[in-house]
Short mmCIF file of C-alpha atoms in Angstrom, two decimals:
data_model
loop_
_atom_site.label_atom_id
_atom_site.label_comp_id
_atom_site.label_asym_id
_atom_site.label_seq_id
_atom_site.Cartn_x
_atom_site.Cartn_y
_atom_site.Cartn_z
CA MET A 85 42.05 41.92 125.82
CA LYS A 86 40.91 45.27 127.88
CA ARG A 87 43.78 45.18 130.21
CA LYS A 88 46.30 45.20 127.32
CA ILE A 89 44.59 48.04 125.70
CA ILE A 90 44.84 50.01 129.11
CA ALA A 91 48.64 48.92 129.46
CA TRP A 92 49.37 50.07 126.02
CA THR A 93 47.71 53.34 126.18
CA CYS A 94 49.49 54.07 129.32
CA VAL A 95 52.59 53.19 127.71
CA VAL A 96 51.99 55.52 124.79
CA VAL A 97 50.47 58.30 126.93
CA GLY A 98 53.74 58.27 129.30
CA PHE A 99 56.00 58.28 126.37
CA SER A 100 54.40 61.08 124.77
CA ILE A 101 54.83 62.96 128.03
CA GLY A 102 58.10 61.95 128.46
CA ALA A 103 59.00 63.19 124.98
CA PHE A 104 57.18 66.29 125.29
CA GLY A 105 59.02 66.94 128.73
CA ILE A 106 62.45 66.29 127.22
CA TYR A 107 61.64 68.38 124.34
CA GLU A 108 60.44 71.56 126.27
CA TYR A 109 63.79 71.33 128.65
CA TYR A 110 66.09 71.42 125.56
CA HIS A 111 64.05 74.08 123.88
CA LEU A 112 64.36 76.13 127.03
CA LYS A 113 67.80 75.63 127.60
CA GLN A 114 68.68 76.94 123.96
CA VAL A 115 66.24 79.70 124.39
CA HIS A 116 67.78 81.20 127.54
CA SER A 117 71.18 80.24 126.23
CA THR A 118 72.05 83.37 124.20
CA PHE A 119 70.60 87.08 124.10
CA GLU A 120 69.62 86.63 120.54
CA ASN A 121 67.51 83.45 121.23
CA TYR A 122 65.59 85.36 124.08
CA TYR A 123 65.23 88.24 122.19
CA ALA A 124 63.45 86.11 119.40
CA PHE A 125 61.64 84.08 121.90
CA ARG A 126 60.29 87.13 123.70
CA GLY A 127 59.20 88.67 120.17
CA CYS A 128 61.09 91.49 120.13
CA THR A 129 61.16 93.66 116.84
CA THR A 130 63.59 96.59 117.74
CA LEU A 131 66.77 96.32 119.82
CA VAL A 132 66.68 99.77 121.91
CA GLU A 133 70.16 99.36 123.81
CA LYS A 134 72.18 96.08 124.66
CA THR A 135 74.84 95.72 126.98
CA ASP A 136 77.05 92.38 128.31
CA THR A 137 74.69 92.22 131.04
CA TYR A 138 71.28 93.49 129.93
CA GLY A 139 69.05 94.71 126.69
CA THR A 140 66.11 96.66 125.83
CA CYS A 141 63.97 95.91 123.05
CA LYS A 142 60.16 96.64 121.88
CA THR A 143 58.16 93.95 121.15
CA SER A 144 55.88 93.52 118.15
CA SER A 145 52.89 95.12 120.64
CA GLY A 146 54.95 97.91 121.21
CA GLU A 147 55.77 96.94 124.73
CA THR A 148 59.27 97.76 125.65
CA ILE A 149 60.96 95.11 128.05
CA LYS A 150 64.18 94.50 129.57
CA ILE A 151 66.22 91.50 129.07
CA VAL A 152 68.93 90.50 131.66
CA PHE A 153 71.77 88.15 132.14
CA VAL A 154 71.50 86.32 135.52
CA GLY A 155 73.55 83.11 136.31
CA GLY A 156 74.65 82.61 132.83
CA LYS A 157 71.43 82.87 131.41
CA TRP A 158 68.99 85.19 129.86
CA TYR A 159 65.63 86.40 131.35
CA LEU A 160 63.29 88.81 131.31
CA GLU A 161 63.81 91.31 134.17
CA GLY A 162 62.13 90.18 137.21
CA ASP A 163 61.37 86.39 136.09
CA GLY A 164 65.08 84.96 136.61
CA PRO A 165 65.89 82.94 139.56
CA ASP A 166 66.86 84.38 142.79
CA ILE A 167 70.38 84.15 143.46
CA TRP A 168 70.93 87.07 145.72
#
């Protein structure tokens, strides 16, 4: 009986971790897909400047951040993949 409980617990925990991982993968894929999605994800409230390859905005805390388009996705400047 004890082994069945442990086995089912492992199955449930493994499934939960897998489901969370899949959710995070698709959520982040959506976040990085457009400037507007990444803008909202970073908590921007005011758009300062936007071009096809970057945008500058202010967050609710008053911080000014730069969002850049790298490798087909939007990132916070300095956080994107190293493709150079």
